[in-house]
Amino acid sequence: MTVRTRFAPSPTGMLHIGGARTALFSWLYARHFGGEFVLRIEDTDKERSTDEATQVILDGMAWLGLDWDGEPVYQGARQDLHIAAVNKLLDEGKAYKCYCSREELDHMREKQKLAGNKPMYDGRCRERNDVDTDAPYVIRFKSPDEGETWVRDMVLGDVCFPNAEIDDLIIMRTDGTPTYNLAVVVDDADMGITHVVRGSDHLNNTPRQIQLYEALGLSVPKFAHIPLIHGPDGAKMSKRHGSVAITEYREQGYLPVAMVNYLARLGWSHGDEEVFSVAQLADIFDLNAVGKSASRFDQAKLDWLNAHWIKESKADDLVGEVKRFLNVDIQAGQAELPAVIACLQERSKSLIELADGARFFYTTPTVYQEKAVKKNFKEGTWALLETFVKQAESLPEWTSESAHGLIESVCATAEVNMGKLAQPIRILLSGGPVSPPIDITLELLGLDETIKRIQVGIEALRQN
């Protein structure tokens, strides 16, 4: 059997952390077993589905690297198949028309509540003959009254649902459109889905869907319901926990490999290991290592993994995204961006932080951090800087080694430690007290730019 999984989001909202993790687990399971992964956009709710949400899903999946086999499938275009399934159930006496009004249903449920019973449809239209057949109706599936429906779940284990507690599901609305539970069963069967991986919030739908599979004579796929993701406080993940569209993490400077690594560890484990490349995950992932308990979102761990993967990445691979965050025109003769990235990777937690650290290489500072100036510029600083500039112009070559040697030499002659000169230079070059190692910074900026910035800085600060 070829494993065939799917991710089936509804484009009625953004793709968030929970949905992205479900997509990842489904994708990893298919790739681990050499199977196929299908993307199906469940856009049957025409009023709430939006093109914007669909695009966020597609962009988020592409950013994470979760490639799907074939073209995305749009559920709304498959309505004829869904209607045919409803008609089959009607013809075989496994479904019926329900003419109950909203008021009648409300009264029914209220009466059940007062009696201390679970509010549910009581099946009164199964054999009903006292209604105007021209009245609006829905179509309900005739759920078995006796016995049990078992969900043999690959994560949660066996879960039993007494059929007496499952009421007759609406499978077609009054406007003639099939409902979610009917459509998803028809689509999964028609598309040959062998394994349905989804959040545990769908578990209560599963016995209903199993009954529909069996009533339609379709093979029941294997199910894996993944426990939900909670916030740090143990409550369901929400906006107050920072839950945002998955594409927002790209805008916050996260690498896709870091996000995939983090999402994989939310509820899945492989010994005590924390760091996994995407290729490693596809090689070792299996649903039997997914836990049964809800996992908690840990921002600190995500940041740690992002810093790790920034450090481990090839500088050339980061150029495109860093350029996007830099948002400056890099001119010919300015520092090569891969080299700048390489000297900042070790200390950067995000691509935004890396871009911020790189910006001074391409934009001359116009202001200097006041606190740093007060701390590092003393009466003797000006003479050190002027000596450095004069001797720099006569160096036979400008490298990190020669620049370092010059700072060392000027400070030795003046009998001061290197920080007395290195830190003022750093402030004049970058505008503040933090930069990559000063010798590397000097080489990357180049001799002419270094001298120009020092001279401009000296003039600006002496005027103040």
Short mmCIF file of C-alpha atoms in Angstrom, two decimals:
data_model
loop_
_atom_site.label_atom_id
_atom_site.label_comp_id
_atom_site.label_asym_id
_atom_site.label_seq_id
_atom_site.Cartn_x
_atom_site.Cartn_y
_atom_site.Cartn_z
CA MET A 1 0.00 0.00 0.00
CA THR A 2 1.27 3.45 -0.94
CA VAL A 3 0.88 5.85 1.97
CA ARG A 4 -1.18 8.86 0.91
CA THR A 5 -1.84 11.65 3.39
CA ARG A 6 -3.44 15.05 3.07
CA PHE A 7 -3.65 18.45 4.68
CA ALA A 8 -7.12 19.93 4.30
CA PRO A 9 -7.31 23.47 5.74
CA SER A 10 -10.35 25.70 5.50
CA PRO A 11 -9.53 29.16 4.06
CA THR A 12 -11.76 30.94 6.54
CA GLY A 13 -8.82 32.21 8.60
CA MET A 14 -5.05 32.30 8.64
CA LEU A 15 -2.80 29.21 8.81
CA HIS A 16 -1.58 29.18 12.42
CA ILE A 17 0.92 27.14 14.43
CA GLY A 18 -1.51 24.27 15.07
CA GLY A 19 -2.48 23.87 11.43
CA ALA A 20 1.13 24.15 10.31
CA ARG A 21 2.17 21.39 12.71
CA THR A 22 -0.66 19.15 11.45
CA ALA A 23 0.49 19.77 7.88
CA LEU A 24 4.09 19.00 8.88
CA PHE A 25 3.25 15.71 10.62
CA SER A 26 1.12 14.62 7.67
CA TRP A 27 3.88 15.61 5.20
CA LEU A 28 6.62 13.90 7.23
CA TYR A 29 4.64 10.67 7.51
CA ALA A 30 4.12 10.54 3.75
CA ARG A 31 7.73 11.39 2.95
CA HIS A 32 9.07 8.91 5.54
CA PHE A 33 7.24 6.06 3.83
CA GLY A 34 7.90 7.26 0.28
CA GLY A 35 4.23 8.11 -0.17
CA GLU A 36 2.25 11.05 -1.45
CA PHE A 37 1.04 14.22 0.26
CA VAL A 38 -2.03 16.06 -1.00
CA LEU A 39 -3.12 19.63 -0.29
CA ARG A 40 -6.90 20.10 -0.35
CA ILE A 41 -8.41 23.52 0.26
CA GLU A 42 -11.80 22.99 1.92
CA ASP A 43 -13.55 26.07 0.58
CA THR A 44 -17.16 24.87 0.77
CA ASP A 45 -18.08 27.69 3.18
CA LYS A 46 -18.36 30.30 0.45
CA GLU A 47 -19.38 33.13 2.77
CA ARG A 48 -16.34 32.83 5.05
CA SER A 49 -13.68 31.51 2.66
CA THR A 50 -11.36 34.19 1.27
CA ASP A 51 -8.69 34.35 -1.40
CA GLU A 52 -6.41 36.05 1.13
CA ALA A 53 -6.61 33.12 3.55
CA THR A 54 -6.04 30.65 0.70
CA GLN A 55 -2.91 32.54 -0.33
CA VAL A 56 -1.59 32.55 3.24
CA ILE A 57 -2.01 28.77 3.33
CA LEU A 58 -0.15 28.35 0.04
CA ASP A 59 2.58 30.82 1.03
CA GLY A 60 2.98 29.27 4.48
CA MET A 61 3.28 25.75 3.11
CA ALA A 62 5.79 26.89 0.49
CA TRP A 63 7.86 28.79 3.08
CA LEU A 64 8.02 25.73 5.35
CA GLY A 65 9.06 23.60 2.37
CA LEU A 66 6.02 21.31 2.65
CA ASP A 67 5.67 20.51 -1.03
CA TRP A 68 2.52 18.72 -2.13
CA ASP A 69 2.05 16.19 -4.92
CA GLY A 70 0.04 17.45 -7.88
CA GLU A 71 -1.99 20.64 -7.91
CA PRO A 72 -3.91 21.87 -4.85
CA VAL A 73 -7.41 20.42 -4.80
CA TYR A 74 -10.34 22.77 -4.13
CA GLN A 75 -13.21 21.03 -2.38
CA GLY A 76 -15.81 23.46 -3.70
CA ALA A 77 -15.17 22.21 -7.25
CA ARG A 78 -16.07 18.66 -6.22
CA GLN A 79 -19.65 19.31 -5.11
CA ASP A 80 -21.19 17.01 -7.73
CA LEU A 81 -19.43 14.04 -6.09
CA HIS A 82 -20.73 15.06 -2.67
CA ILE A 83 -24.31 15.45 -3.92
CA ALA A 84 -24.13 12.06 -5.62
CA ALA A 85 -23.12 10.48 -2.30
CA VAL A 86 -26.04 12.15 -0.51
CA ASN A 87 -28.45 10.86 -3.16
CA LYS A 88 -27.01 7.36 -2.84
CA LEU A 89 -27.67 7.40 0.91
CA LEU A 90 -31.21 8.68 0.31
CA ASP A 91 -31.93 6.04 -2.32
CA GLU A 92 -30.72 3.27 -0.02
CA GLY A 93 -32.75 4.49 2.95
CA LYS A 94 -29.63 5.47 4.90
CA ALA A 95 -30.56 9.15 4.95
CA TYR A 96 -33.80 11.11 5.14
CA LYS A 97 -35.29 14.57 4.74
CA CYS A 98 -35.72 16.55 7.95
CA TYR A 99 -38.32 19.35 7.94
CA CYS A 100 -37.81 20.51 11.53
CA SER A 101 -37.82 24.29 11.94
CA ARG A 102 -35.24 26.10 14.03
CA GLU A 103 -37.91 26.79 16.66
CA GLU A 104 -38.82 23.09 16.80
CA LEU A 105 -35.16 22.11 17.22
CA ASP A 106 -34.61 24.72 19.94
CA HIS A 107 -37.67 23.49 21.83
CA MET A 108 -36.46 19.89 21.49
CA ARG A 109 -33.03 20.66 22.95
CA GLU A 110 -34.42 22.80 25.75
CA LYS A 111 -36.76 19.99 26.78
CA GLN A 112 -33.85 17.53 26.80
CA LYS A 113 -31.75 19.87 28.95
CA LEU A 114 -34.56 20.25 31.49
CA ALA A 115 -34.81 16.45 31.67
CA GLY A 116 -31.06 16.24 32.34
CA ASN A 117 -30.32 14.61 28.99
CA LYS A 118 -27.68 15.39 26.38
CA PRO A 119 -29.16 17.83 23.80
CA MET A 120 -29.30 16.01 20.47
CA TYR A 121 -31.60 15.46 17.53
CA ASP A 122 -34.17 12.79 18.40
CA GLY A 123 -34.73 11.39 14.90
CA ARG A 124 -38.36 12.47 14.74
CA CYS A 125 -38.29 12.99 10.95
CA ARG A 126 -37.06 9.47 10.16
CA GLU A 127 -40.61 8.25 9.62
CA ARG A 128 -42.48 11.55 9.61
CA ASN A 129 -45.51 11.95 7.32
CA ASP A 130 -47.25 15.03 8.77
CA VAL A 131 -45.34 17.80 7.00
CA ASP A 132 -45.70 19.86 3.86
CA THR A 133 -43.21 18.29 1.46
CA ASP A 134 -42.73 21.70 -0.18
CA ALA A 135 -41.31 23.06 3.08
CA PRO A 136 -37.55 23.65 3.42
CA TYR A 137 -35.60 20.62 4.59
CA VAL A 138 -32.14 19.35 5.35
CA ILE A 139 -30.95 15.81 4.74
CA ARG A 140 -29.78 13.80 7.72
CA PHE A 141 -27.76 10.61 7.87
CA LYS A 142 -29.55 7.79 9.66
CA SER A 143 -27.00 6.94 12.33
CA PRO A 144 -27.19 3.46 13.93
CA ASP A 145 -29.12 3.53 17.21
CA GLU A 146 -27.41 0.55 18.82
CA GLY A 147 -23.89 -0.73 19.30
CA GLU A 148 -20.64 1.21 19.31
CA THR A 149 -18.33 2.91 16.86
CA TRP A 150 -14.65 2.49 17.58
CA VAL A 151 -11.91 4.85 16.47
CA ARG A 152 -8.65 2.88 16.19
CA ASP A 153 -6.38 5.86 16.54
CA MET A 154 -2.64 5.70 15.80
CA VAL A 155 -1.88 8.28 18.50
CA LEU A 156 -4.66 8.15 21.08
CA GLY A 157 -5.30 4.41 20.92
CA ASP A 158 -8.77 2.86 20.74
CA VAL A 159 -11.63 5.24 21.55
CA CYS A 160 -15.19 3.97 21.90
CA PHE A 161 -18.32 6.00 21.03
CA PRO A 162 -21.75 4.52 21.96
CA ASN A 163 -23.99 4.90 18.91
CA ALA A 164 -26.90 5.97 21.13
CA GLU A 165 -24.97 9.20 21.85
CA ILE A 166 -24.43 10.02 18.17
CA ASP A 167 -27.42 11.79 16.66
CA ASP A 168 -28.46 11.96 13.01
CA LEU A 169 -25.95 14.20 11.29
CA ILE A 170 -27.02 16.83 8.75
CA ILE A 171 -25.26 15.92 5.49
CA MET A 172 -26.98 18.49 3.23
CA ARG A 173 -28.18 21.98 4.10
CA THR A 174 -31.46 23.56 3.05
CA ASP A 175 -29.66 25.34 0.19
CA GLY A 176 -28.60 22.00 -1.29
CA THR A 177 -24.92 22.21 -0.29
CA PRO A 178 -23.31 19.18 1.41
CA THR A 179 -21.81 19.64 4.86
CA TYR A 180 -18.21 19.20 5.99
CA ASN A 181 -18.47 15.68 7.40
CA LEU A 182 -20.03 14.28 4.23
CA ALA A 183 -17.69 16.13 1.86
CA VAL A 184 -14.51 15.15 3.71
CA VAL A 185 -15.47 11.45 3.68
CA VAL A 186 -16.23 11.47 -0.06
CA ASP A 187 -13.05 13.38 -0.89
CA ASP A 188 -10.70 11.32 1.27
CA ALA A 189 -12.08 8.11 -0.24
CA ASP A 190 -12.06 9.40 -3.82
CA MET A 191 -8.51 10.71 -3.47
CA GLY A 192 -7.22 7.46 -1.99
CA ILE A 193 -6.19 8.92 1.37
CA THR A 194 -4.81 6.09 3.52
CA HIS A 195 -3.95 8.06 6.66
CA VAL A 196 -5.82 11.07 8.07
CA VAL A 197 -3.56 13.10 10.37
CA ARG A 198 -5.36 15.95 12.13
CA GLY A 199 -5.85 17.73 15.45
CA SER A 200 -7.56 15.99 18.34
CA ASP A 201 -10.31 18.63 18.19
CA HIS A 202 -11.62 16.62 15.21
CA LEU A 203 -11.94 13.39 17.22
CA ASN A 204 -15.67 13.77 17.86
CA ASN A 205 -16.27 14.02 14.11
CA THR A 206 -14.48 10.74 13.46
CA PRO A 207 -17.14 8.21 14.57
CA ARG A 208 -19.69 10.04 12.41
CA GLN A 209 -17.32 9.89 9.47
CA ILE A 210 -16.58 6.20 10.04
CA GLN A 211 -20.33 5.52 9.92
CA LEU A 212 -20.54 7.43 6.64
CA TYR A 213 -17.62 5.50 5.13
CA GLU A 214 -19.32 2.23 6.02
CA ALA A 215 -22.75 3.34 4.80
CA LEU A 216 -21.26 4.38 1.45
CA GLY A 217 -19.29 1.14 1.15
CA LEU A 218 -15.93 2.95 1.29
CA SER A 219 -12.66 1.88 2.89
CA VAL A 220 -12.04 3.59 6.22
CA PRO A 221 -8.60 5.27 6.40
CA LYS A 222 -6.36 5.09 9.43
CA PHE A 223 -6.69 8.05 11.79
CA ALA A 224 -4.09 9.88 13.87
CA HIS A 225 -5.39 12.66 16.10
CA ILE A 226 -2.64 14.93 17.36
CA PRO A 227 -3.10 16.60 20.77
CA LEU A 228 -3.52 20.36 20.68
CA ILE A 229 -0.88 23.01 21.30
CA HIS A 230 -1.36 25.08 24.45
CA GLY A 231 0.14 28.37 25.49
CA PRO A 232 2.78 28.59 28.24
CA ASP A 233 -0.03 28.90 30.81
CA GLY A 234 -1.62 25.60 29.75
CA ALA A 235 -4.62 27.24 28.06
CA LYS A 236 -5.50 26.63 24.43
CA MET A 237 -3.17 28.56 22.11
CA SER A 238 -4.69 31.92 21.19
CA LYS A 239 -3.82 35.43 20.05
CA ARG A 240 -2.95 36.45 23.59
CA HIS A 241 -0.15 33.85 23.46
CA GLY A 242 1.18 35.41 20.27
CA SER A 243 -0.62 33.02 17.92
CA VAL A 244 -0.23 34.53 14.46
CA ALA A 245 -0.36 33.38 10.86
CA ILE A 246 2.57 31.08 10.13
CA THR A 247 3.80 33.53 7.46
CA GLU A 248 4.23 36.16 10.20
CA TYR A 249 7.12 34.14 11.60
CA ARG A 250 8.95 34.73 8.34
CA GLU A 251 8.37 38.46 8.79
CA GLN A 252 9.76 38.17 12.32
CA GLY A 253 13.06 36.80 10.99
CA TYR A 254 12.68 33.07 11.58
CA LEU A 255 14.20 30.48 9.27
CA PRO A 256 11.87 27.82 7.88
CA VAL A 257 14.22 25.04 9.01
CA ALA A 258 14.05 26.40 12.57
CA MET A 259 10.25 26.55 12.46
CA VAL A 260 9.99 23.01 11.05
CA ASN A 261 12.44 21.75 13.68
CA TYR A 262 10.43 23.45 16.43
CA LEU A 263 7.03 22.30 15.18
CA ALA A 264 8.25 18.72 14.90
CA ARG A 265 9.27 18.74 18.58
CA LEU A 266 5.84 20.00 19.65
CA GLY A 267 4.39 16.66 20.65
CA TRP A 268 6.89 14.35 18.93
CA SER A 269 10.20 13.14 20.32
CA HIS A 270 13.26 11.13 19.34
CA GLY A 271 15.13 10.39 22.53
CA ASP A 272 16.50 13.57 24.07
CA GLU A 273 17.50 15.14 20.75
CA GLU A 274 16.30 18.66 20.01
CA VAL A 275 17.97 19.64 16.74
CA PHE A 276 16.86 18.05 13.47
CA SER A 277 17.26 19.05 9.85
CA VAL A 278 14.26 18.55 7.58
CA ALA A 279 15.99 15.60 5.90
CA GLN A 280 16.65 13.97 9.28
CA LEU A 281 13.01 14.41 10.28
CA ALA A 282 11.75 12.82 7.08
CA ASP A 283 14.11 9.91 7.69
CA ILE A 284 13.09 9.12 11.28
CA PHE A 285 9.57 10.53 11.80
CA ASP A 286 6.77 8.15 12.71
CA LEU A 287 3.41 8.71 14.35
CA ASN A 288 4.11 6.16 17.08
CA ALA A 289 6.44 8.70 18.71
CA VAL A 290 3.74 11.38 18.98
CA GLY A 291 2.61 11.91 22.57
CA LYS A 292 -0.98 11.80 23.82
CA SER A 293 -0.78 14.99 25.90
CA ALA A 294 -1.07 18.58 24.75
CA SER A 295 2.25 20.32 24.14
CA ARG A 296 3.11 23.84 25.28
CA PHE A 297 4.40 26.59 23.06
CA ASP A 298 7.86 27.70 24.21
CA GLN A 299 9.05 30.94 22.64
CA ALA A 300 12.51 30.65 24.19
CA LYS A 301 13.10 27.26 22.58
CA LEU A 302 11.96 28.55 19.18
CA ASP A 303 14.37 31.48 19.49
CA TRP A 304 17.19 29.13 20.52
CA LEU A 305 16.60 26.88 17.52
CA ASN A 306 16.44 29.89 15.20
CA ALA A 307 19.78 31.16 16.51
CA HIS A 308 21.24 27.66 16.08
CA TRP A 309 20.11 27.33 12.46
CA ILE A 310 21.24 30.86 11.58
CA LYS A 311 24.67 29.96 12.91
CA GLU A 312 24.70 26.63 11.03
CA SER A 313 23.49 28.02 7.69
CA LYS A 314 25.73 28.90 4.78
CA ALA A 315 26.01 32.67 4.54
CA ASP A 316 25.12 32.60 0.85
CA ASP A 317 21.81 30.88 1.70
CA LEU A 318 20.81 33.77 3.97
CA VAL A 319 21.54 36.59 1.53
CA GLY A 320 18.05 36.83 0.01
CA GLU A 321 16.16 37.15 3.29
CA VAL A 322 18.77 39.41 4.92
CA LYS A 323 18.60 41.72 1.91
CA ARG A 324 14.83 41.89 2.34
CA PHE A 325 15.19 42.99 5.96
CA LEU A 326 18.09 45.34 5.23
CA ASN A 327 16.03 47.22 2.63
CA VAL A 328 19.02 49.24 1.39
CA ASP A 329 20.68 49.52 -2.01
CA ILE A 330 24.09 47.88 -1.78
CA GLN A 331 26.51 49.79 -3.97
CA ALA A 332 29.49 48.47 -5.90
CA GLY A 333 32.59 48.56 -3.74
CA GLN A 334 30.70 48.16 -0.48
CA ALA A 335 31.21 45.16 1.78
CA GLU A 336 30.18 41.82 0.27
CA LEU A 337 26.97 40.81 2.02
CA PRO A 338 27.87 37.11 2.46
CA ALA A 339 31.04 38.14 4.27
CA VAL A 340 29.10 40.53 6.51
CA ILE A 341 26.53 37.83 7.28
CA ALA A 342 29.30 35.35 8.12
CA CYS A 343 30.72 37.60 10.83
CA LEU A 344 27.28 38.20 12.38
CA GLN A 345 25.78 34.68 12.34
CA GLU A 346 27.31 33.62 15.63
CA ARG A 347 25.53 36.33 17.63
CA SER A 348 22.19 36.69 15.81
CA LYS A 349 18.92 35.21 17.14
CA SER A 350 16.87 36.26 14.13
CA LEU A 351 17.37 37.44 10.57
CA ILE A 352 16.05 40.86 11.58
CA GLU A 353 18.70 41.07 14.27
CA LEU A 354 21.32 39.99 11.74
CA ALA A 355 20.14 42.60 9.23
CA ASP A 356 20.17 45.30 11.91
CA GLY A 357 23.74 44.35 12.76
CA ALA A 358 24.72 44.52 9.09
CA ARG A 359 23.05 47.82 8.24
CA PHE A 360 25.90 50.13 9.23
CA PHE A 361 28.13 48.52 6.61
CA TYR A 362 25.89 50.08 3.95
CA THR A 363 24.63 53.28 5.61
CA THR A 364 26.93 55.83 7.21
CA PRO A 365 25.84 56.70 10.77
CA THR A 366 24.53 60.22 11.26
CA VAL A 367 24.14 60.02 15.02
CA TYR A 368 26.27 58.37 17.69
CA GLN A 369 24.95 56.71 20.84
CA GLU A 370 25.33 59.38 23.49
CA LYS A 371 26.05 57.02 26.38
CA ALA A 372 28.77 55.22 24.40
CA VAL A 373 30.38 58.52 23.37
CA LYS A 374 30.50 59.80 26.96
CA LYS A 375 32.06 56.57 28.15
CA ASN A 376 34.68 56.13 25.43
CA PHE A 377 35.70 59.59 24.19
CA LYS A 378 38.20 61.29 26.50
CA GLU A 379 40.71 64.09 26.01
CA GLY A 380 43.39 61.77 24.65
CA THR A 381 41.04 59.95 22.25
CA TRP A 382 41.35 62.52 19.46
CA ALA A 383 45.13 62.16 19.22
CA LEU A 384 44.84 58.36 19.06
CA LEU A 385 42.28 58.59 16.26
CA GLU A 386 44.31 61.10 14.26
CA THR A 387 47.45 58.96 14.58
CA PHE A 388 45.48 55.90 13.47
CA VAL A 389 44.14 57.71 10.36
CA LYS A 390 47.53 59.08 9.39
CA GLN A 391 49.29 55.72 9.69
CA ALA A 392 46.42 53.81 8.05
CA GLU A 393 46.84 55.83 4.87
CA SER A 394 50.45 54.66 4.57
CA LEU A 395 49.83 50.93 5.08
CA PRO A 396 50.87 48.79 2.09
CA GLU A 397 47.66 46.69 2.38
CA TRP A 398 44.37 46.87 4.27
CA THR A 399 43.42 43.58 5.91
CA SER A 400 42.02 42.56 9.25
CA GLU A 401 45.54 41.60 10.33
CA SER A 402 47.12 44.90 9.29
CA ALA A 403 44.27 46.92 10.84
CA HIS A 404 44.57 44.99 14.09
CA GLY A 405 48.33 45.47 14.08
CA LEU A 406 47.94 49.21 13.56
CA ILE A 407 45.54 49.61 16.51
CA GLU A 408 47.92 47.57 18.64
CA SER A 409 50.91 49.66 17.56
CA VAL A 410 49.23 53.06 18.14
CA CYS A 411 48.03 51.99 21.59
CA ALA A 412 51.42 50.54 22.54
CA THR A 413 53.13 53.81 21.62
CA ALA A 414 50.61 55.78 23.66
CA GLU A 415 50.86 53.21 26.49
CA VAL A 416 47.10 52.56 26.66
CA ASN A 417 45.11 49.37 26.21
CA MET A 418 43.60 48.61 22.80
CA GLY A 419 40.06 49.35 23.92
CA LYS A 420 40.93 53.06 24.25
CA LEU A 421 41.21 53.23 20.46
CA ALA A 422 39.21 50.24 19.19
CA GLN A 423 35.97 51.25 20.88
CA PRO A 424 35.97 54.89 19.66
CA ILE A 425 36.68 53.60 16.14
CA ARG A 426 33.77 51.16 16.43
CA ILE A 427 31.42 53.96 17.53
CA LEU A 428 32.47 56.24 14.66
CA LEU A 429 32.06 53.43 12.12
CA SER A 430 28.75 51.99 13.33
CA GLY A 431 27.15 54.67 15.47
CA GLY A 432 27.18 52.50 18.58
CA PRO A 433 29.34 50.31 20.84
CA VAL A 434 28.48 46.95 19.20
CA SER A 435 29.79 45.49 15.96
CA PRO A 436 31.59 42.40 14.74
CA PRO A 437 35.26 42.16 15.82
CA ILE A 438 36.86 45.51 15.02
CA ASP A 439 39.57 44.10 12.75
CA ILE A 440 37.01 42.25 10.60
CA THR A 441 34.77 45.33 10.56
CA LEU A 442 37.65 47.49 9.34
CA GLU A 443 38.57 45.09 6.55
CA LEU A 444 34.98 44.74 5.33
CA LEU A 445 34.38 48.50 5.31
CA GLY A 446 37.61 49.15 3.43
CA LEU A 447 40.32 51.74 4.01
CA ASP A 448 38.67 54.68 2.23
CA GLU A 449 35.29 54.25 3.94
CA THR A 450 36.95 53.73 7.31
CA ILE A 451 38.98 56.93 7.09
CA LYS A 452 36.01 58.92 5.78
CA ARG A 453 33.73 57.81 8.64
CA ILE A 454 36.37 58.46 11.28
CA GLN A 455 37.06 61.96 9.96
CA VAL A 456 33.35 62.81 9.66
CA GLY A 457 32.74 61.45 13.17
CA ILE A 458 35.62 63.39 14.70
CA GLU A 459 34.32 66.62 13.21
CA ALA A 460 30.74 65.98 14.32
CA LEU A 461 31.65 65.06 17.90
CA ARG A 462 34.20 67.83 18.37
CA GLN A 463 31.56 70.37 17.41
CA ASN A 464 29.47 69.07 20.28
#
